[in-house]
CSV table of C-alpha atoms and ligand atoms in Angstrom, one decimal:
chain,number,residue,atom,x,y,z
X,13,MET,CA,0.0,0.0,0.3
X,14,LYS,CA,1.1,3.4,-0.7
X,15,ILE,CA,0.2,6.8,0.3
X,16,LYS,CA,0.9,10.2,-1.0
X,17,ILE,CA,0.7,13.4,0.9
X,18,LYS,CA,0.9,16.2,-1.6
X,19,ASN,CA,1.7,19.8,-1.4
X,20,GLY,CA,1.8,20.4,2.8
X,21,ILE,CA,4.1,22.4,4.7
X,22,VAL,CA,6.2,19.7,6.2
X,23,LEU,CA,7.7,20.2,9.6
X,24,ASP,CA,10.0,17.2,9.6
X,25,MET,CA,11.3,18.4,12.6
X,26,VAL,CA,14.9,18.2,11.3
X,27,GLY,CA,15.1,21.1,9.0
X,28,VAL,CA,13.6,23.8,8.0
X,29,PRO,CA,9.5,23.8,7.2
X,30,GLU,CA,8.9,23.7,3.5
X,31,ARG,CA,6.2,22.8,1.1
X,32,LYS,CA,6.8,19.4,-0.2
X,33,ASP,CA,5.3,15.8,-0.7
X,34,ILE,CA,5.7,12.4,1.3
X,35,LEU,CA,5.4,8.8,-0.1
X,36,ILE,CA,4.7,6.4,2.3
X,37,GLU,CA,5.0,2.2,1.4
X,38,ASN,CA,3.5,-0.1,3.9
X,39,ASP,CA,4.7,1.1,7.2
X,40,LYS,CA,7.4,3.5,6.1
X,41,ILE,CA,8.4,6.8,4.8
X,42,ILE,CA,10.2,6.1,1.7
X,43,GLN,CA,10.2,9.4,0.0
X,44,ILE,CA,10.4,13.1,1.0
X,45,ASP,CA,10.6,15.8,-2.0
X,46,LYS,CA,9.3,18.2,-3.9
X,47,ASN,CA,6.7,17.0,-6.5
X,48,ILE,CA,6.9,13.5,-6.2
X,49,THR,CA,5.5,11.9,-9.5
X,50,LYS,CA,5.9,8.4,-8.6
X,51,GLU,CA,2.0,6.7,-8.4
X,52,ALA,CA,0.2,5.7,-5.2
X,53,ASP,CA,-2.8,4.0,-4.3
X,54,GLU,CA,-4.3,6.9,-2.4
X,55,THR,CA,-3.1,10.8,-2.6
X,56,ILE,CA,-4.2,12.8,0.0
X,57,ASP,CA,-4.1,16.6,-0.7
X,58,ALA,CA,-2.5,18.5,1.8
X,59,SER,CA,-2.6,22.0,0.6
X,60,TYR,CA,-3.8,23.6,3.3
X,61,GLN,CA,-2.2,21.5,6.0
X,62,ALA,CA,1.1,21.3,8.2
X,63,VAL,CA,2.4,18.0,7.9
X,64,MET,CA,4.4,16.8,10.9
X,65,PRO,CA,5.3,13.7,12.9
X,66,GLY,CA,2.7,12.4,15.2
X,67,LEU,CA,3.0,13.8,18.9
X,68,ILE,CA,4.5,11.3,21.5
X,69,ASN,CA,2.7,11.3,24.9
X,70,CYS,CA,5.4,10.2,27.4
X,71,HIS,CA,3.3,9.8,30.4
X,72,ASN,CA,-0.5,8.3,30.8
X,73,HIS,CA,-2.5,6.1,32.4
X,74,VAL,CA,-4.9,5.5,29.6
X,75,GLY,CA,-7.1,3.4,31.6
X,76,MET,CA,-8.1,6.2,33.4
X,77,SER,CA,-9.9,8.0,31.2
X,78,ILE,CA,-13.4,6.9,32.8
X,79,PHE,CA,-12.2,9.5,35.8
X,80,ARG,CA,-12.4,12.5,33.9
X,81,GLY,CA,-14.1,15.2,35.4
X,82,TYR,CA,-15.0,12.7,38.6
X,83,SER,CA,-13.0,14.3,41.2
X,84,ASP,CA,-11.3,17.6,40.4
X,85,ASP,CA,-10.4,20.3,42.9
X,86,LEU,CA,-9.0,18.2,45.6
X,87,GLU,CA,-5.5,17.8,47.4
X,88,LEU,CA,-3.5,14.7,46.2
X,89,GLN,CA,-4.0,12.6,49.0
X,90,ASP,CA,-7.9,13.2,48.9
X,91,TRP,CA,-7.7,12.5,45.5
X,92,LEU,CA,-6.1,9.3,45.6
X,93,GLN,CA,-7.3,8.1,48.7
X,94,LYS,CA,-11.2,9.3,48.4
X,95,ALA,CA,-11.8,9.5,45.3
X,96,ILE,CA,-9.4,7.2,42.9
X,97,TRP,CA,-8.4,3.9,44.8
X,98,PRO,CA,-12.1,3.2,45.9
X,99,ILE,CA,-13.4,2.9,42.4
X,100,GLU,CA,-10.1,1.5,41.0
X,101,ASP,CA,-10.2,-1.1,43.7
X,102,ASN,CA,-13.5,-2.7,42.2
X,103,LEU,CA,-12.7,-2.2,38.3
X,104,LYS,CA,-12.8,-5.0,36.1
X,105,ALA,CA,-10.7,-6.1,33.2
X,106,ASP,CA,-13.4,-5.0,30.7
X,107,ASP,CA,-13.7,-1.8,32.0
X,108,VAL,CA,-10.1,-0.9,31.6
X,109,TYR,CA,-10.7,-1.8,27.9
X,110,TYR,CA,-13.2,0.4,27.2
X,111,SER,CA,-11.7,3.4,28.9
X,112,SER,CA,-8.4,2.4,27.1
X,113,LYS,CA,-10.3,2.2,23.7
X,114,LEU,CA,-11.5,5.7,25.0
X,115,GLY,CA,-8.4,7.3,25.9
X,116,CYS,CA,-6.7,5.8,22.7
X,117,ILE,CA,-9.1,7.5,20.2
X,118,GLU,CA,-9.1,10.7,22.0
X,119,MET,CA,-5.4,10.6,21.4
X,120,LEU,CA,-5.6,9.7,18.0
X,121,LYS,CA,-8.1,12.4,17.2
X,122,SER,CA,-6.0,14.9,18.8
X,123,GLY,CA,-2.4,13.8,17.1
X,124,THR,CA,-0.7,11.5,19.7
X,125,THR,CA,0.2,8.7,17.7
X,126,THR,CA,2.7,7.4,20.4
X,127,PHE,CA,2.2,7.3,24.1
X,128,SER,CA,4.0,5.8,27.3
X,129,ASP,CA,1.4,3.9,29.6
X,130,MET,CA,1.4,2.7,33.1
X,131,TYR,CA,-1.8,0.9,35.0
X,132,PHE,CA,-3.3,-2.6,35.7
X,133,PHE,CA,-5.0,-4.9,33.6
X,134,MET,CA,-2.5,-4.0,31.0
X,135,GLU,CA,-3.4,-7.0,28.8
X,136,ASP,CA,-6.8,-4.7,28.2
X,137,VAL,CA,-4.9,-1.8,27.2
X,138,ALA,CA,-2.8,-3.7,24.7
X,139,LYS,CA,-6.3,-5.1,23.1
X,140,ALA,CA,-7.4,-1.3,23.2
X,141,MET,CA,-4.2,-0.6,21.3
X,142,GLU,CA,-4.2,-3.3,18.9
X,143,GLU,CA,-7.7,-2.4,17.6
X,144,THR,CA,-7.2,1.5,17.4
X,145,GLY,CA,-4.0,1.5,15.6
X,146,ILE,CA,-1.8,3.8,18.1
X,147,ARG,CA,1.6,3.1,19.0
X,148,GLY,CA,2.9,2.6,22.5
X,149,MET,CA,5.3,1.3,25.3
X,150,ILE,CA,3.1,-0.1,28.3
X,151,GLY,CA,4.0,-1.7,31.5
X,152,ARG,CA,2.3,-3.4,34.3
X,153,THR,CA,2.5,-0.9,37.4
X,154,ILE,CA,5.0,-2.9,40.1
X,155,LEU,CA,4.3,-1.9,44.0
X,156,SER,CA,3.7,-2.6,47.4
X,157,GLU,CA,6.0,-5.5,49.0
X,158,GLY,CA,6.2,-9.1,49.5
X,159,LYS,CA,4.2,-11.4,48.0
X,160,GLU,CA,2.2,-8.7,46.6
X,161,ALA,CA,4.8,-7.2,45.0
X,162,ASP,CA,6.0,-10.6,43.5
X,163,LYS,CA,2.2,-11.3,42.2
X,164,ARG,CA,2.6,-7.9,40.1
X,165,ILE,CA,5.9,-8.9,38.8
X,166,GLN,CA,4.8,-11.7,37.3
X,167,GLU,CA,1.9,-10.1,35.9
X,168,ALA,CA,4.5,-7.7,34.1
X,169,GLU,CA,6.5,-10.8,33.3
X,170,LYS,CA,3.3,-12.6,31.5
X,171,LEU,CA,2.5,-9.2,29.9
X,172,TYR,CA,6.3,-8.9,28.3
X,173,LYS,CA,5.8,-12.6,27.2
X,174,GLU,CA,2.4,-12.0,25.5
X,175,TYR,CA,2.5,-8.8,24.0
X,176,HIS,CA,5.8,-7.5,23.7
X,177,ASN,CA,6.3,-6.3,20.0
X,178,LYS,CA,2.7,-7.6,18.8
X,179,ALA,CA,0.4,-5.5,16.7
X,180,GLU,CA,3.1,-5.5,14.0
X,181,GLY,CA,5.5,-4.2,16.6
X,182,ARG,CA,3.4,-1.2,17.9
X,183,ILE,CA,3.1,-2.2,21.1
X,184,LYS,CA,6.3,-2.1,23.4
X,185,VAL,CA,6.1,-4.2,26.9
X,186,ASN,CA,8.6,-2.6,29.6
X,187,VAL,CA,9.4,-2.4,33.2
X,188,VAL,CA,7.4,-0.2,35.3
X,189,LEU,CA,8.0,0.6,39.2
X,190,HIS,CA,5.4,2.7,40.3
X,191,ALA,CA,7.7,5.2,42.7
X,192,PRO,CA,10.1,5.2,45.4
X,193,TYR,CA,7.4,5.7,48.3
X,194,THR,CA,5.8,2.8,47.0
X,195,CYS,CA,8.7,0.5,46.0
X,196,PRO,CA,10.7,-1.0,48.8
X,197,PRO,CA,14.6,-1.3,47.8
X,198,ASP,CA,14.0,-5.1,47.1
X,199,VAL,CA,11.4,-4.6,45.1
X,200,ILE,CA,13.4,-2.1,43.0
X,201,LYS,CA,16.0,-4.1,42.7
X,202,LYS,CA,13.9,-7.2,41.6
X,203,GLY,CA,12.7,-4.4,38.6
X,204,ILE,CA,16.1,-3.7,37.6
X,205,ALA,CA,16.7,-7.4,37.2
X,206,LEU,CA,13.4,-7.8,35.4
X,207,SER,CA,14.6,-5.0,32.7
X,208,GLU,CA,18.0,-6.6,32.4
X,209,LYS,CA,16.4,-10.1,32.0
X,210,TYR,CA,14.4,-8.9,29.1
X,211,ASN,CA,16.8,-5.9,27.9
X,212,VAL,CA,13.6,-3.3,28.0
X,213,ASP,CA,13.5,0.1,29.5
X,214,ILE,CA,11.9,1.0,33.2
X,215,GLN,CA,9.4,3.6,33.6
X,216,ILE,CA,8.8,5.1,37.2
X,217,HIS,CA,7.0,8.3,38.7
X,218,LEU,CA,10.2,10.2,40.4
X,219,SER,CA,9.9,13.3,42.5
X,220,GLU,CA,6.4,14.4,41.8
X,221,THR,CA,5.8,16.4,44.8
X,222,GLU,CA,7.6,18.0,47.7
X,223,LYS,CA,6.0,15.3,50.3
X,224,GLU,CA,7.3,12.6,48.4
X,225,ASN,CA,10.9,13.9,48.6
X,226,GLU,CA,10.1,14.6,52.6
X,227,ASP,CA,9.3,11.0,53.1
X,228,ILE,CA,11.7,9.2,51.6
X,229,GLN,CA,14.1,11.5,53.1
X,230,LYS,CA,12.9,10.4,56.5
X,231,GLU,CA,12.9,7.2,55.8
X,232,TYR,CA,16.2,6.8,53.9
X,233,GLY,CA,18.1,9.8,54.6
X,234,LYS,CA,18.3,10.7,50.9
X,235,SER,CA,16.3,12.1,48.2
X,236,PRO,CA,14.1,9.7,45.9
X,237,THR,CA,16.7,10.5,43.0
X,238,GLN,CA,20.0,9.3,45.2
X,239,TYR,CA,17.6,6.8,46.8
X,240,LEU,CA,17.2,5.2,42.9
X,241,ASN,CA,20.8,5.5,42.1
X,242,ASP,CA,22.1,3.8,44.8
X,243,LEU,CA,20.1,0.8,44.1
X,244,GLY,CA,21.3,0.9,40.7
X,245,LEU,CA,18.1,2.1,38.8
X,246,PHE,CA,19.7,4.6,36.4
X,247,SER,CA,22.0,1.6,35.1
X,248,ARG,CA,18.9,1.1,32.9
X,249,HIS,CA,17.4,3.3,30.5
X,250,CYS,CA,14.6,5.0,32.2
X,251,VAL,CA,11.2,7.1,31.6
X,252,LEU,CA,11.1,9.2,34.7
X,253,ALA,CA,7.8,10.8,35.0
X,254,HIS,CA,7.1,14.3,36.5
X,255,GLY,CA,10.7,15.0,38.1
X,256,VAL,CA,9.4,18.3,39.7
X,257,HIS,CA,11.7,18.7,42.8
X,258,LEU,CA,14.9,17.4,41.8
X,259,SER,CA,18.0,19.4,43.5
X,260,GLU,CA,21.4,20.5,42.3
X,261,LYS,CA,22.8,17.2,43.4
X,262,ASP,CA,19.8,15.0,41.8
X,263,LEU,CA,20.3,16.6,38.6
X,264,GLU,CA,24.2,16.3,39.1
X,265,ILE,CA,23.2,12.4,39.2
X,266,LEU,CA,20.9,12.3,36.5
X,267,LYS,CA,22.2,14.2,33.5
X,268,ASP,CA,25.2,11.5,32.7
X,269,LYS,CA,22.8,8.8,32.8
X,270,ASN,CA,20.5,7.1,30.0
X,271,VAL,CA,17.6,8.6,31.3
X,272,GLY,CA,14.6,10.9,29.9
X,273,ILE,CA,11.8,13.0,31.7
X,274,SER,CA,8.7,13.1,30.8
X,275,HIS,CA,7.0,16.7,32.1
X,276,ASN,CA,3.6,16.7,32.7
X,277,PRO,CA,2.5,20.5,33.1
X,278,ILE,CA,-1.1,20.0,33.3
X,279,SER,CA,-1.3,17.4,35.8
X,280,ASN,CA,1.4,19.0,37.8
X,281,LEU,CA,-0.6,22.5,37.8
X,282,LYS,CA,-3.9,20.9,38.5
X,283,LEU,CA,-2.5,18.6,41.8
X,284,ALA,CA,-0.8,21.7,43.0
X,285,SER,CA,2.6,19.4,42.9
X,286,GLY,CA,4.7,22.5,41.4
X,287,ILE,CA,6.7,23.7,38.5
X,288,ALA,CA,9.4,21.6,36.9
X,289,ASP,CA,12.6,23.6,35.6
X,290,ILE,CA,12.6,22.0,32.4
X,291,VAL,CA,14.4,25.0,31.1
X,292,LYS,CA,17.5,23.9,33.5
X,293,TYR,CA,17.1,20.7,32.7
X,294,ARG,CA,17.4,20.8,29.0
X,295,LYS,CA,20.7,23.1,29.7
X,296,LEU,CA,22.3,20.3,31.7
X,297,GLY,CA,21.4,18.2,28.7
X,298,LEU,CA,18.6,16.2,30.2
X,299,THR,CA,16.3,14.9,27.5
X,300,VAL,CA,12.5,16.1,28.2
X,301,GLY,CA,9.4,15.0,26.7
X,302,LEU,CA,5.9,15.9,27.4
X,303,GLY,CA,3.2,13.9,28.8
X,304,THR,CA,-0.5,14.2,30.1
X,305,ASP,CA,-0.4,12.3,32.7
X,306,GLY,CA,-3.9,10.2,33.1
X,307,SER,CA,-7.3,11.7,32.7
X,308,GLY,CA,-8.1,11.7,36.3
X,309,SER,CA,-5.8,14.5,36.9
X,310,THR,CA,-5.2,16.3,33.2
X,311,ASN,CA,-9.1,15.9,31.9
X,312,THR,CA,-8.0,15.8,28.5
X,313,LEU,CA,-5.1,14.0,26.7
X,314,ASP,CA,-4.8,16.7,24.2
X,315,MET,CA,-1.1,17.4,23.9
X,316,PHE,CA,-1.6,20.6,22.0
X,317,GLU,CA,-2.6,22.0,25.4
X,318,GLU,CA,0.3,20.5,27.1
X,319,MET,CA,2.6,22.3,24.6
X,320,LYS,CA,1.1,25.9,25.4
X,321,VAL,CA,1.3,24.9,29.2
X,322,ALA,CA,4.4,23.6,29.4
X,323,SER,CA,5.7,26.9,27.7
X,324,TYR,CA,3.6,29.5,29.6
X,325,MET,CA,4.9,28.1,33.3
X,326,GLN,CA,8.6,28.1,32.0
X,327,LYS,CA,8.0,31.8,31.1
X,328,VAL,CA,6.7,32.5,34.4
X,329,LEU,CA,8.8,30.4,36.2
X,330,HIS,CA,12.0,32.4,34.6
X,331,LYS,CA,10.0,35.5,34.6
X,332,LYS,CA,11.5,35.8,30.8
X,333,ALA,CA,9.2,35.4,27.8
X,334,SER,CA,12.3,34.5,25.8
X,335,CYS,CA,13.4,31.5,27.8
X,336,ILE,CA,11.7,28.7,25.7
X,337,GLN,CA,10.9,28.9,22.0
X,338,ALA,CA,8.0,27.4,20.3
X,339,LYS,CA,10.0,25.2,18.3
X,340,GLU,CA,11.7,23.8,21.4
X,341,ILE,CA,8.3,23.0,22.6
X,342,LEU,CA,7.5,21.4,19.5
X,343,GLU,CA,10.5,19.1,19.5
X,344,MET,CA,9.7,18.1,23.1
X,345,ALA,CA,6.5,16.8,21.6
X,346,THR,CA,7.8,14.9,18.9
X,347,ILE,CA,11.6,13.8,18.5
X,348,GLU,CA,12.8,14.7,22.4
X,349,GLY,CA,9.8,12.5,23.5
X,350,ALA,CA,10.6,9.8,20.7
X,351,LYS,CA,14.6,9.9,22.6
X,352,VAL,CA,12.8,9.8,26.1
X,353,LEU,CA,11.2,6.4,25.2
X,354,GLY,CA,14.4,5.1,23.5
X,355,LEU,CA,12.2,5.0,20.1
X,356,GLU,CA,14.1,8.2,18.1
X,357,LYS,CA,15.2,5.9,15.4
X,358,GLU,CA,12.0,4.5,14.3
X,359,ILE,CA,9.9,7.9,15.1
X,360,GLY,CA,9.8,11.5,16.1
X,361,THR,CA,10.9,13.0,12.9
X,362,LEU,CA,9.8,12.7,9.2
X,363,GLU,CA,12.7,10.9,7.4
X,364,VAL,CA,13.3,8.4,4.8
X,365,GLY,CA,13.1,4.8,6.7
X,366,LYS,CA,11.0,5.9,9.6
X,367,LYS,CA,7.6,4.7,10.7
X,368,ALA,CA,4.7,6.6,9.0
X,369,ASP,CA,3.4,8.3,12.0
X,370,ILE,CA,2.2,11.4,10.6
X,371,ILE,CA,-0.4,14.1,11.2
X,372,LEU,CA,-2.2,16.6,9.2
X,373,ILE,CA,-3.5,20.3,10.7
X,374,ASN,CA,-6.0,21.8,9.1
X,375,LEU,CA,-4.8,25.4,8.8
X,376,GLN,CA,-7.6,27.0,6.8
X,377,LYS,CA,-9.2,28.5,10.1
X,378,PRO,CA,-9.8,31.6,11.7
X,379,HIS,CA,-7.9,30.8,15.0
X,380,LEU,CA,-4.9,29.5,13.1
X,381,GLN,CA,-4.5,32.6,10.4
X,382,PRO,CA,-3.0,34.4,9.4
X,383,ILE,CA,0.2,32.3,9.8
X,384,HIS,CA,3.7,34.5,10.6
X,385,ASP,CA,5.5,31.6,11.9
X,386,ILE,CA,4.3,27.9,11.6
X,387,TYR,CA,6.1,26.7,14.8
X,388,SER,CA,4.0,29.6,16.7
X,389,CYS,CA,0.9,28.7,15.0
X,390,LEU,CA,0.9,25.1,16.0
X,391,VAL,CA,2.1,25.4,19.4
X,392,TYR,CA,0.2,28.5,20.6
X,393,SER,CA,-2.8,28.6,18.4
X,394,ALA,CA,-3.6,25.2,17.4
X,395,ILE,CA,-5.8,22.6,19.3
X,396,GLY,CA,-6.3,18.8,19.0
X,397,GLN,CA,-9.4,19.1,17.1
X,398,ASP,CA,-7.5,21.0,14.3
X,399,VAL,CA,-5.8,17.6,13.4
X,400,ASP,CA,-7.4,16.5,10.3
X,401,THR,CA,-5.5,13.3,9.6
X,402,THR,CA,-3.4,10.7,11.5
X,403,ILE,CA,-1.3,8.1,10.2
X,404,VAL,CA,0.2,5.4,12.0
X,405,ASP,CA,2.6,2.7,11.0
X,406,GLY,CA,1.4,3.6,7.4
X,407,LYS,CA,-2.2,3.1,8.0
X,408,ILE,CA,-4.8,5.9,7.9
X,409,ILE,CA,-6.7,6.0,11.3
X,410,MET,CA,-8.5,9.2,10.8
X,411,GLN,CA,-9.2,11.3,8.0
X,412,ASN,CA,-11.2,14.8,7.7
X,413,ARG,CA,-11.7,13.9,11.5
X,414,GLU,CA,-13.9,10.7,11.0
X,415,LEU,CA,-11.8,7.7,12.4
X,416,LYS,CA,-12.0,4.6,9.9
X,417,GLU,CA,-12.6,1.8,11.8
X,418,ILE,CA,-14.1,3.0,15.3
X,419,ASP,CA,-17.7,3.1,16.3
X,420,GLU,CA,-16.7,6.0,18.5
X,421,LYS,CA,-20.6,6.5,19.6
X,422,ASP,CA,-21.2,3.1,20.8
X,423,LEU,CA,-17.8,2.8,22.9
X,424,ILE,CA,-18.7,6.5,24.5
X,425,GLU,CA,-22.0,4.8,25.2
X,426,LYS,CA,-20.3,2.0,26.9
X,427,CYS,CA,-17.9,4.4,28.9
X,428,ASN,CA,-20.9,5.8,30.3
X,429,GLU,CA,-22.3,2.7,30.9
X,430,ILE,CA,-19.3,2.0,33.3
X,431,LYS,CA,-19.7,5.4,34.8
X,432,GLU,CA,-23.5,4.9,36.1
X,433,GLN,CA,-22.1,1.6,37.3
X,434,TYR,CA,-19.3,2.8,39.5
X,435,PHE,CA,-19.2,6.4,40.1
X,436,LYS,CA,-21.3,8.2,42.5
X,437,LYS,CA,-20.4,11.9,43.4
X,438,ILE,CA,-17.8,11.7,46.2
X,439,VAL,CA,-17.6,14.9,48.1
K,22,LIG,ZN1,1.4,9.4,36.7
């Protein structure tokens, strides 16, 4: 199957944006040039569109989509203990499947083609990924201690064996350790061993709140970063979610390691966790991507919103509007995100030989015109709803904002049935 995308403004995230054509064969980009004359099975006229790599969401809990809007404006501990955990305790595999599917189509419809995820009933998340066509890195969350932790480690290994590289290679499975405050040293070590056994990455929440830092300091006499470093975690490639409260000493440890940070600005603001100084992290040479976190704390999985907020937060933090540029933000949502997930050889830019994960953004809209700078237009003016076409692995998933193979209405109904079954207004 060959697809030609014709005459769009191509932001390949390598060179300068230019009008070009892109030729896709099966799952890969095989040519990017002006006026490609070769025939294709399908040609998309992109004359009024921006064409760019699919966005990469580095941190999510897609099974939480049914929590959207359920427990807003609560303190973090109340949010978890009174609102989220009591419901999660009752959820069944099917509920997580439908919830994940809703999150997957929300992402695909707002331009995200790859995401990183940690939750439970991950086989059902994988099933939702298989059916919707999205790409992602997933893992069964490991936490707790003793037999409880061992049970989760077994489930994590089972998920790897069943789903790693499945769905034409779109699904990657890695090791997920929940956080320093939920994983004692022996569990962290078992997680590292599992990651070494299968040579896969590790995802972990890190220094999301000041309280987490204080608790770990009290228990182990060191910061969460030092705690994990002493256990040898950073000998593996790690995706570190949040990293809001990192000291100079922590950054000194992390800067030479093969780790990436998922900055999740809206979740950090909404839960009042704090502001990660990503301008500083990037100056030190750390790789920073963007993520949404789950819909329970972020409400939408629209990476265009995350891009705007990420930029504005830094401007306020540094009291300097020029401290971060629109182009850098777009890099974080694409190629830098790919590096965070260790997938930069496959995705994150539009280049010959890379996977055809491509989005087209309709620029013929009042809120996007006139265009002085295409990066500014996409970061500060565009919203997820402006994405017109989404291609993953060379397959058109959405065109003219219509999903090709998924019955959206049916799925929304199903999720509302789950809502009726479990959720009562809490406070
Ligand atoms: Zn999270």
